[in-house]
Amino acid sequence: MDKDLFKKVVLSLAGLLVGLVIAVYLSTQLNPAGGSEATLGGAANISVDGVSDDIVQAALKTYVPPGQLDEYYMFASGGHSGNVFVYGVPSMRRIRTIPVFTPESSVGYGWTAESKEMLGEWSWGDVHHPALSETGGDYDGRWLFVNDNANSRAARINLDSFRTSQILEVPNIYGPHSAVFMTPNSEYFMMGSRFAGPIPYGTYSPIENYSKDYKGVLAAIAINQESGEMNIGWEVLLPPWSYDLSDAGKLDSEGWAFLTTYNTEEAYELLEVNASQREMDYVVALNWKLLEQAANEGKFEMVEGVKMIDPLDVPGSIYLIPAMKSPHGVDVTPDGKYIVANGKVAPVATVFSFEKFMECVNNKDFQGEERGFPIINYEKVRVAEVPVGLEPLHTQFDGNGYAYTTLFIDSTIAKWSLDTFEIVDVTPVHYCPGHLCAAEGDTVDPDGKYLVSLNKLAKDKFLSVGPSHPESAQLIDLTTDKMKILMDVPTDPEPHFAQMIKADKIKTFEVFEKDPNRLGAVYEKENARIERDGNNVTIYQMSFRSRYYPDHVEVNEGDHVTWYVTNTDFDEDITHGFGITRYDLNMEVQPGETQKFEFVADRAGVYPFYCTNFCSALHQEMQGWFIVKPKGQQKT
Ligand code: K7E
Ligand code: CUA
């Protein structure tokens, strides 16, 4: 053996040994059922030549070996992609994209009859704030709700299937950015308007009439506790200000909702300048239980089929808390005792005491009023102005008495004490963080284990893909005194908010149950058929490994076609696709499920169809022909 070769052999053996040590370490530290729980905080004594200890530790804390699962799900806003992205934490692997407001051909979302109807007339949406359903202020893993800032909608994703199950159009509200925020028992989530406009939709009023005719609106969306079904409970008229973010009170402050405002100047041109004139805007405190009662007592007018409450008719329902200069995020601490408003244009996070707020309310300790609403005495309710840094946007909590605030301009996260209100740690992030997401962060009992910084810019962090770079998410370890960045992953636009839930709280089902009463379902060949009624043709088709039954379907040009496909493979993960070539149709049919296309066969000819989801060794044989007989050649 020559010297070089000998050296190489020794080196690779050494490499193998290090790998083996890591593998053995991991196998002792990880338990298959609970995922990678033991990775965090496990101080491994492993050194790898040329790699700093920090990096080895970070790798160990985020590595989820094959066969093991992540400890948390993170549901992140997909912004103007109209989607929700699902990540596993701590690996930060993206597990799923859930289409919500935008068609997605990989799953036929926007092509199947049901999803097409749900999407309605809009082809895109803008998801900002996902909110998990809660019981007793704790995530319960039943549903995820999201807002559409563009087309004024809300959507529900069922977490037993990770599918969008309902989209609700909300009238009278322009750009519900200040949403979705859940009350502690999922009674409601609130949606506050970012834009002011005349109501109802379609009403004309010139912009000069802004202060008179343009309205802000908050909608309370009621949730059916059995089904998750959303309904508009009631709406409230608000001044024509921009409602930015909101949070629901909890424990001590349960029954209240808090919304930040900017543009209390009521500017309608050059907002960049004119909406930042005042030193103080407001946190709007809203007693939703009182408003609910007003709705039940008939104190409303119907506007577009919705109970619209004028809060001036319900004294005590709304108070204004002065907050520094165009605040953005507003976050209630896990114990419900404090409300934290982030200044955006002021370098402080202001902490308000709920108890003191209630004292002011009860003692009528006001410093004036605006548009008929009492203004709370600022000095009395403010307990701290924490000098967190430049452009504070959002705050999350760890359940151990600390708050974490993102600083957009500084590109940092500041950790500060909810006891002394002093800053105890600052970490740079890369770059320009907006929201951040702590493990179980919006519950009454956050886990304090992980924090994810959702960054607007990535710049040099990933391989270049041209002038526009991906956005980024950074996983931060919260189990050590100093925050530590463990890893970076690219994300698609636009990482606004995310929520992170313990994985074992979510229970998915494996296959759709056989249900002979389900419309269009067929499970036996004898029942598979093509029915004609005048120009209406209904196809009841089965799909199973590896064929469609029937596999020839002939119709007449101009027929209205209703095409049901039932996947009769009751095996987890055996999904069949169904794409009709050159007919612009594709869908996914999950195990045991029945899906439906509805379309007009408006072009004659022969159109092969095939299974688009790879499902078996004979997947490629899973095909058939859709034959459309031209008009002149049809017998009647
Ligand atoms: Cu991006 Cu919550 Cu829409 Cu702040 S919002 S960053
Ligand atoms: Cu069924 Cu591929």
XYZ file of C-alpha atoms and ligand atoms in Angstrom:
644
model
C 0.000 0.000 0.000
C 1.458 3.362 -0.904
C 1.709 6.064 1.705
C -1.094 8.270 0.310
C -3.526 5.422 0.091
C -2.655 4.359 3.642
C -3.334 7.903 4.822
C -6.701 7.944 3.035
C -7.720 4.643 4.585
C -6.780 5.847 8.062
C -8.675 9.091 7.530
C -11.822 7.402 6.317
C -11.678 4.950 9.209
C -11.394 7.911 11.564
C -14.387 9.508 9.820
C -16.364 6.307 10.179
C -15.519 6.183 13.857
C -16.757 9.737 14.444
C -19.928 8.886 12.530
C -20.362 5.772 14.627
C -19.918 7.690 17.873
C -22.535 10.223 16.744
C -24.891 7.440 15.677
C -24.498 5.591 18.971
C -24.958 8.823 20.879
C -28.096 9.655 18.961
C -29.531 6.173 19.338
C -29.183 6.463 23.099
C -30.597 9.983 23.195
C -33.573 9.685 20.898
C -36.691 7.749 21.686
C -38.680 6.661 18.674
C -42.114 7.440 20.115
C -41.425 10.883 21.439
C -39.359 12.026 18.498
C -36.185 13.899 19.178
C -37.084 15.219 22.603
C -33.781 14.293 24.088
C -31.703 16.043 21.450
C -32.166 19.424 23.069
C -30.065 20.087 26.069
C -28.139 16.855 25.596
C -24.575 18.023 26.072
C -22.741 15.588 23.925
C -19.021 15.302 24.251
C -18.326 14.917 20.634
C -15.604 16.754 18.847
C -15.131 16.724 15.151
C -11.844 17.926 13.753
C -12.054 21.330 12.145
C -15.665 21.866 13.225
C -16.392 24.131 16.133
C -18.143 22.680 19.105
C -21.062 25.060 18.565
C -21.763 23.637 15.142
C -21.602 20.049 16.359
C -24.034 20.875 19.164
C -26.417 22.685 16.795
C -26.321 19.726 14.393
C -27.124 17.293 17.184
C -30.024 19.406 18.367
C -31.689 19.631 14.968
C -30.853 16.264 13.414
C -33.841 13.950 13.282
C -32.533 10.606 12.050
C -34.415 8.410 9.556
C -37.243 6.591 11.273
C -37.785 9.275 13.883
C -40.156 12.176 13.911
C -40.117 15.853 14.739
C -41.405 17.038 18.072
C -43.507 19.960 16.805
C -45.527 21.028 13.814
C -45.090 24.628 12.735
C -47.836 26.151 10.585
C -46.471 29.137 8.713
C -48.291 31.708 6.654
C -47.625 31.453 2.938
C -48.509 35.119 2.466
C -49.536 36.011 -1.067
C -48.946 32.454 -2.249
C -52.317 31.890 -0.567
C -50.954 28.767 1.115
C -49.973 27.467 4.522
C -46.588 25.765 4.893
C -46.149 22.973 7.423
C -42.724 22.405 8.980
C -41.395 19.825 11.392
C -39.379 21.243 14.301
C -36.514 20.889 15.139
C -35.524 19.491 11.726
C -37.164 22.481 9.963
C -38.073 20.182 7.092
C -41.087 21.382 5.164
C -43.550 18.496 5.332
C -46.503 19.857 3.460
C -47.924 22.802 1.580
C -51.635 23.223 2.226
C -53.335 25.188 -0.532
C -55.966 27.510 0.902
C -56.778 30.511 -1.288
C -54.889 29.522 -4.452
C -55.350 26.561 -6.823
C -52.716 23.819 -6.525
C -52.733 21.216 -9.265
C -50.679 18.632 -7.365
C -53.734 17.909 -5.249
C -56.395 19.091 -7.680
C -57.260 21.966 -5.356
C -59.242 24.353 -7.529
C -60.141 21.647 -10.076
C -62.387 19.368 -8.041
C -65.998 20.561 -7.871
C -65.856 21.091 -4.129
C -62.607 23.088 -4.015
C -63.619 25.116 -7.068
C -66.808 26.142 -5.339
C -64.889 27.026 -2.160
C -62.427 29.253 -4.027
C -65.270 31.089 -5.735
C -64.383 33.949 -8.039
C -60.929 34.698 -6.598
C -57.700 33.227 -7.896
C -55.344 34.325 -5.117
C -55.283 35.235 -1.468
C -52.903 36.640 1.110
C -52.484 34.600 4.294
C -50.981 36.504 7.208
C -51.854 34.968 10.544
C -52.555 31.292 11.158
C -54.347 30.557 14.443
C -54.768 27.137 16.006
C -58.002 26.338 17.803
C -57.785 26.494 21.591
C -59.419 24.936 24.602
C -58.758 26.607 27.926
C -56.159 28.829 26.261
C -54.163 25.831 25.025
C -53.831 24.620 21.428
C -56.109 21.604 21.023
C -55.027 20.418 17.561
C -58.502 20.414 15.978
C -58.406 23.218 13.418
C -56.226 25.903 11.954
C -57.792 29.173 10.831
C -56.225 31.759 8.514
C -57.156 35.147 7.086
C -57.055 36.463 3.540
C -55.915 40.063 3.670
C -56.616 40.526 -0.046
C -60.153 39.302 -0.596
C -61.607 39.500 2.916
C -61.994 35.831 3.665
C -61.261 33.353 6.426
C -60.505 29.661 5.995
C -60.527 26.577 8.155
C -58.081 23.706 7.753
C -59.109 20.462 9.438
C -56.075 19.053 11.186
C -57.239 15.449 10.930
C -56.609 15.657 7.167
C -54.546 18.846 6.688
C -57.087 19.984 4.114
C -58.838 23.284 3.661
C -62.434 22.520 4.564
C -64.211 25.874 4.533
C -63.698 29.334 3.107
C -65.911 32.110 4.443
C -66.400 35.437 2.678
C -66.706 38.227 5.212
C -68.755 41.230 4.045
C -68.192 44.898 4.973
C -64.497 44.561 5.808
C -61.633 45.822 3.677
C -58.420 43.824 4.104
C -58.794 41.974 7.423
C -55.112 42.091 8.325
C -55.793 42.238 12.043
C -56.704 38.544 12.089
C -56.885 35.632 12.873
C -56.701 35.701 16.670
C -58.487 33.142 18.707
C -60.398 33.553 21.954
C -59.266 31.038 24.614
C -62.036 28.513 23.970
C -62.308 29.097 20.222
C -65.656 30.835 20.678
C -64.603 33.374 18.082
C -61.742 34.703 16.172
C -61.574 38.401 15.412
C -60.855 40.080 12.095
C -60.087 43.810 12.063
C -59.840 45.860 8.873
C -56.545 47.239 7.634
C -58.215 49.490 5.077
C -61.160 51.763 5.607
C -63.846 51.951 2.951
C -67.513 52.703 2.420
C -69.817 49.835 3.290
C -71.285 47.687 1.957
C -68.854 46.705 -0.807
C -69.504 48.470 -4.050
C -70.640 51.725 -2.411
C -69.191 54.847 -4.027
C -67.831 57.746 -2.016
C -65.040 60.128 -3.100
C -61.813 59.927 -1.129
C -62.340 63.456 0.286
C -65.207 61.960 2.299
C -62.769 59.587 3.980
C -63.348 60.621 7.584
C -67.123 60.688 7.145
C -67.979 57.795 4.854
C -65.109 55.336 5.137
C -65.386 52.807 7.953
C -63.209 50.420 9.836
C -64.904 47.168 10.811
C -64.167 44.302 13.157
C -65.834 40.965 12.497
C -66.268 38.311 15.164
C -66.335 34.932 13.458
C -68.160 32.347 15.546
C -66.934 28.743 15.506
C -69.177 25.722 15.869
C -67.516 23.643 18.569
C -68.540 20.321 17.021
C -67.758 20.857 13.363
C -65.467 23.887 13.325
C -67.939 25.557 10.935
C -67.349 29.327 10.784
C -70.203 31.816 10.786
C -70.190 35.579 11.066
C -71.322 36.212 14.628
C -71.506 39.992 14.439
C -69.537 43.001 13.264
C -68.677 46.317 14.906
C -68.208 49.686 13.232
C -64.861 51.300 13.994
C -63.254 54.657 13.129
C -61.488 54.743 9.736
C -58.090 53.828 11.164
C -55.857 50.918 10.149
C -56.211 47.991 12.535
C -52.922 46.180 12.312
C -52.699 43.241 14.686
C -54.809 41.881 17.480
C -54.688 39.422 20.322
C -57.365 38.025 22.576
C -57.193 38.432 26.329
C -56.698 35.276 28.355
C -57.015 34.191 31.999
C -57.139 37.566 33.829
C -58.041 39.446 30.663
C -60.383 36.882 29.115
C -63.369 38.500 27.445
C -61.316 41.331 25.941
C -59.580 41.758 22.597
C -56.783 44.205 21.833
C -56.061 45.734 18.439
C -53.236 48.034 17.426
C -54.025 50.973 15.167
C -52.043 53.241 12.909
C -53.232 56.090 10.763
C -55.429 57.517 13.496
C -54.506 60.677 11.544
C -57.081 59.466 9.001
C -54.696 60.330 6.170
C -55.682 59.192 2.705
C -52.646 60.274 0.723
C -48.896 59.859 1.226
C -49.508 57.581 4.195
C -45.800 56.933 4.536
C -45.512 60.426 5.956
C -49.010 61.451 6.901
C -49.910 58.358 8.883
C -46.976 58.879 11.276
C -47.710 62.425 12.407
C -49.049 61.671 15.840
C -46.767 60.690 18.694
C -49.418 58.300 19.931
C -51.856 55.997 18.214
C -53.931 53.473 20.108
C -54.394 49.972 21.298
C -58.131 49.536 20.963
C -59.479 47.460 23.858
C -62.746 45.786 23.036
C -65.021 43.960 25.452
C -66.236 41.185 23.170
C -68.486 39.609 25.762
C -70.407 42.886 26.033
C -70.659 43.160 22.257
C -71.832 39.555 22.025
C -74.534 40.382 24.526
C -75.549 43.435 22.488
C -75.822 41.218 19.419
C -78.032 38.802 21.353
C -80.205 41.663 22.585
C -80.856 42.995 19.118
C -78.728 46.160 19.364
C -77.656 46.099 15.740
C -78.632 46.888 12.179
C -78.430 44.314 9.443
C -75.811 45.226 6.833
C -75.341 42.717 4.017
C -76.959 40.040 6.138
C -74.631 40.671 9.093
C -75.478 42.045 12.547
C -73.626 45.369 12.561
C -73.190 46.937 15.990
C -72.476 50.614 16.498
C -70.278 50.468 19.611
C -71.411 53.948 20.653
C -74.757 52.279 21.398
C -72.960 49.869 23.750
C -71.216 52.004 26.378
C -68.189 50.325 27.902
C -67.537 48.129 24.855
C -64.507 50.033 23.509
C -61.673 52.013 25.132
C -58.595 53.552 23.573
C -55.200 53.003 25.192
C -52.586 55.444 23.848
C -49.651 53.569 22.342
C -46.477 54.869 20.883
C -46.315 55.868 17.239
C -47.882 53.454 14.756
C -47.667 50.274 16.806
C -47.552 46.999 14.863
C -47.744 43.814 16.973
C -49.820 43.510 20.110
C -49.357 40.454 22.292
C -50.941 39.372 25.543
C -48.629 37.623 28.012
C -49.399 33.955 28.815
C -50.897 34.890 32.198
C -53.095 37.520 30.571
C -51.763 40.223 32.891
C -49.901 42.392 30.408
C -50.488 43.673 26.914
C -47.338 44.400 24.912
C -47.527 46.844 22.001
C -44.563 47.244 19.657
C -43.815 50.768 18.535
C -42.722 50.206 14.900
C -41.807 53.873 14.510
C -40.730 54.161 18.179
C -37.845 52.028 19.547
C -39.807 50.624 22.475
C -42.119 47.832 23.395
C -44.733 49.294 25.723
C -46.120 47.086 28.468
C -49.627 47.797 29.740
C -51.136 46.300 32.856
C -54.577 44.785 32.405
C -55.328 45.240 36.086
C -54.521 48.952 35.895
C -56.528 49.230 32.701
C -59.562 47.839 34.537
C -58.966 50.278 37.404
C -59.034 53.168 34.929
C -62.181 51.780 33.343
C -63.897 51.385 36.719
C -62.739 54.797 38.026
C -63.445 56.504 34.691
C -59.830 57.659 34.758
C -59.682 58.987 31.217
C -57.481 61.568 29.523
C -60.104 62.539 26.974
C -62.048 60.912 24.201
C -61.875 60.501 20.467
C -64.802 59.753 18.195
C -66.872 59.118 21.300
C -64.541 56.506 22.817
C -62.866 57.141 26.185
C -59.066 57.427 26.116
C -57.434 55.639 29.047
C -54.925 57.623 31.091
C -51.604 56.486 29.594
C -49.462 57.117 32.675
C -51.755 54.946 34.772
C -51.760 51.815 32.605
C -48.254 51.784 31.227
C -45.926 49.777 33.440
C -42.824 49.853 31.227
C -41.374 51.149 28.006
C -38.743 48.559 27.164
C -36.029 50.046 24.905
C -35.790 46.981 22.700
C -34.248 48.618 19.626
C -35.166 49.823 16.158
C -38.505 48.948 14.632
C -39.930 46.454 17.093
C -42.581 44.385 15.299
C -43.738 41.336 17.245
C -43.349 39.683 20.642
C -43.600 36.081 21.806
C -43.158 34.428 25.206
C -41.378 31.393 26.600
C -43.463 30.670 29.689
C -40.390 31.222 31.879
C -40.987 34.914 32.405
C -39.298 36.239 29.278
C -40.500 38.018 26.189
C -38.821 38.039 22.774
C -39.243 40.989 20.431
C -38.164 41.194 16.789
C -36.359 44.332 15.638
C -36.727 44.763 11.915
C -34.140 47.482 11.354
C -31.603 46.167 13.857
C -32.021 42.608 12.492
C -32.074 41.260 16.019
C -34.283 39.595 18.571
C -34.241 41.079 22.076
C -35.000 38.886 25.074
C -36.382 40.798 28.028
C -37.736 40.047 31.470
C -41.438 40.349 32.253
C -40.435 40.919 35.841
C -37.762 43.628 35.685
C -38.517 44.713 32.083
C -34.786 44.687 31.437
C -33.149 43.327 28.331
C -31.164 40.213 29.156
C -29.970 39.037 25.738
C -29.887 40.101 22.105
C -29.149 37.889 19.121
C -28.614 38.935 15.523
C -30.868 37.229 12.966
C -30.545 37.188 9.168
C -32.149 39.454 8.154
C -34.976 41.827 9.042
C -37.291 39.683 11.138
C -41.037 40.288 11.108
C -42.936 37.810 13.192
C -41.434 35.165 15.412
C -42.949 31.928 16.617
C -42.317 30.288 19.984
C -43.190 26.662 20.740
C -46.815 26.751 21.966
C -46.137 30.494 22.116
C -49.688 31.873 22.103
C -51.023 29.533 24.754
C -51.331 30.124 28.484
C -48.371 27.770 28.889
C -45.619 28.165 26.258
C -42.949 25.446 26.093
C -39.901 27.699 26.091
C -37.940 25.318 23.932
C -37.728 26.726 20.437
C -38.189 30.052 18.757
C -38.339 30.593 15.014
C -37.423 33.963 13.569
C -39.350 34.640 10.362
C -37.101 36.863 8.310
C -38.022 39.034 5.374
C -34.594 38.991 3.738
C -32.060 36.187 3.262
C -29.439 38.014 1.155
C -26.281 35.857 1.303
C -27.683 32.924 3.261
C -28.483 30.494 0.457
C -27.273 29.696 -3.047
C -28.281 32.579 -5.256
C -31.409 32.227 -7.358
C -31.247 35.608 -9.023
C -32.013 39.152 -7.901
C -34.819 38.093 -5.585
C -33.768 35.736 -2.825
C -35.906 33.453 -0.717
C -37.181 34.589 2.656
C -35.829 32.706 5.618
C -36.679 31.059 8.907
C -34.131 30.548 11.663
C -34.513 28.066 14.467
C -33.342 29.355 17.843
C -32.635 27.298 20.933
C -34.306 28.727 24.025
C -33.029 26.164 26.511
C -29.738 27.936 27.109
C -29.243 31.316 28.802
C -28.188 32.919 25.565
C -30.381 32.482 22.523
C -28.590 30.318 19.966
C -29.330 30.004 16.282
C -29.377 26.324 15.364
C -30.184 26.458 11.673
C -31.472 28.476 8.707
C -33.972 27.332 6.125
C -35.275 29.171 3.092
C -39.015 29.782 2.886
C -41.319 30.970 0.157
C -43.039 34.318 0.351
C -44.236 35.484 2.676
C -43.359 34.505 6.219
C -45.693 36.602 8.284
C -46.822 34.650 11.290
C -46.561 30.984 12.321
C -47.746 28.859 15.228
C -45.978 25.824 16.654
C -47.848 22.973 18.321
C -46.670 19.776 20.048
C -46.936 17.043 17.417
C -48.804 14.598 19.646
C -51.745 16.994 19.912
C -52.650 16.419 16.282
C -54.502 13.221 15.374
C -54.816 12.540 11.674
C -56.856 9.728 10.160
C -55.325 7.144 7.832
C -57.965 6.460 5.172
C -61.435 7.734 4.345
C -63.998 5.284 5.659
C -66.167 3.303 3.300
C -69.489 5.104 3.147
C -72.034 3.756 0.634
C -74.218 6.813 1.322
C -71.541 9.251 0.182
C -72.695 11.003 -2.963
C -71.127 9.401 -6.016
C -69.186 6.716 -4.152
C -68.874 3.222 -5.679
C -66.900 0.385 -4.143
C -67.891 -2.587 -6.348
C -67.500 -3.041 -10.080
C -71.219 -3.901 -10.415
C -72.042 -0.399 -9.305
C -69.502 1.473 -11.415
C -71.400 2.969 -14.361
C -72.094 5.806 -16.749
C -75.584 7.338 -16.596
C -77.172 9.650 -19.110
C -80.071 11.996 -18.544
C -80.565 14.206 -21.608
C -77.311 16.158 -21.954
C -76.199 15.321 -18.436
C -73.781 12.462 -18.069
C -72.752 11.141 -14.660
C -69.784 8.822 -14.332
C -69.324 6.631 -11.277
C -65.780 5.359 -11.567
C -63.455 3.382 -9.336
C -59.695 3.716 -9.133
C -57.511 1.050 -7.591
C -54.046 -0.407 -8.131
C -53.580 -0.267 -11.061
C -56.615 0.602 -13.156
C -59.717 2.713 -13.543
C -63.068 1.036 -13.834
C -64.522 1.784 -16.324
C -61.471 2.771 -18.357
C -63.321 4.007 -21.442
C -65.764 6.844 -21.104
C -67.575 8.138 -24.153
C -69.774 11.232 -24.150
C -71.189 13.621 -26.713
C -69.702 17.002 -27.461
C -71.594 19.588 -25.425
C -72.580 17.168 -22.627
C -72.482 18.373 -19.062
C -70.258 15.869 -17.296
C -70.282 14.998 -13.599
C -67.423 12.605 -12.939
C -67.035 10.850 -9.610
C -63.879 8.893 -8.872
C -63.676 6.696 -5.783
C -60.324 5.376 -4.638
C -61.140 1.866 -3.444
C -57.662 1.221 -2.083
C -58.092 1.441 1.664
C -54.358 1.603 2.269
C -52.641 4.508 3.970
C -50.779 6.714 1.490
C -52.095 4.951 -1.628
C -53.406 8.031 -3.368
C -54.459 7.940 -7.003
C -54.396 10.945 -9.240
C -56.738 11.500 -12.144
C -55.616 13.803 -14.922
C -57.375 14.178 -18.277
C -54.880 15.183 -20.919
C -55.573 18.341 -22.870
C -58.781 18.920 -20.894
C -57.063 20.981 -18.216
C -58.266 18.741 -15.398
C -56.376 17.027 -12.602
C -57.212 15.852 -9.130
C -56.051 13.726 -6.273
C -58.208 11.010 -4.726
C -56.942 9.927 -1.332
C -57.376 6.359 0.000
C -61.097 5.581 0.348
C -62.114 9.014 -0.861
C -64.586 10.112 -3.548
C -63.862 13.259 -5.568
C -65.759 14.974 -8.313
C -65.169 16.949 -11.506
C -67.920 18.904 -13.175
C -67.345 20.287 -16.649
C -68.766 20.668 -20.130
C -67.274 18.375 -22.756
C -66.893 21.243 -25.179
C -64.218 19.737 -27.423
C -64.562 16.578 -29.499
C -61.762 14.063 -29.845
C -59.853 11.463 -27.879
C -58.323 12.416 -24.534
C -56.290 9.828 -22.638
C -56.570 10.071 -18.889
C -54.050 8.704 -16.394
C -53.070 8.412 -12.777
C -50.852 11.341 -11.802
C -49.770 10.029 -8.371
C -47.198 7.252 -8.585
C -48.989 4.386 -6.834
C -47.630 0.971 -7.842
C -45.264 -0.896 -10.116
C -47.985 -0.743 -12.766
C -48.800 2.921 -12.155
C -47.833 3.686 -15.723
C -50.543 1.282 -16.931
C -53.163 3.115 -14.897
C -54.826 4.933 -17.769
C -57.913 5.097 -19.957
C -59.616 7.117 -22.667
C -62.131 9.900 -22.551
C -63.779 10.009 -25.964
C -65.947 12.912 -27.043
C -68.131 12.327 -30.097
C -68.397 15.377 -32.381
C -71.763 17.111 -32.700
C -72.660 16.035 -36.264
C -72.067 12.332 -35.626
C -74.252 11.889 -32.572
C -77.353 9.724 -32.618
C -80.200 11.049 -30.524
Cu -46.100 40.672 8.241
Cu -48.400 40.121 10.978
Cu -49.013 40.935 8.187
Cu -45.992 41.835 11.033
S -47.531 41.237 9.546
S -44.263 41.260 9.903
Cu -52.827 5.176 -9.300
Cu -50.728 5.866 -10.033
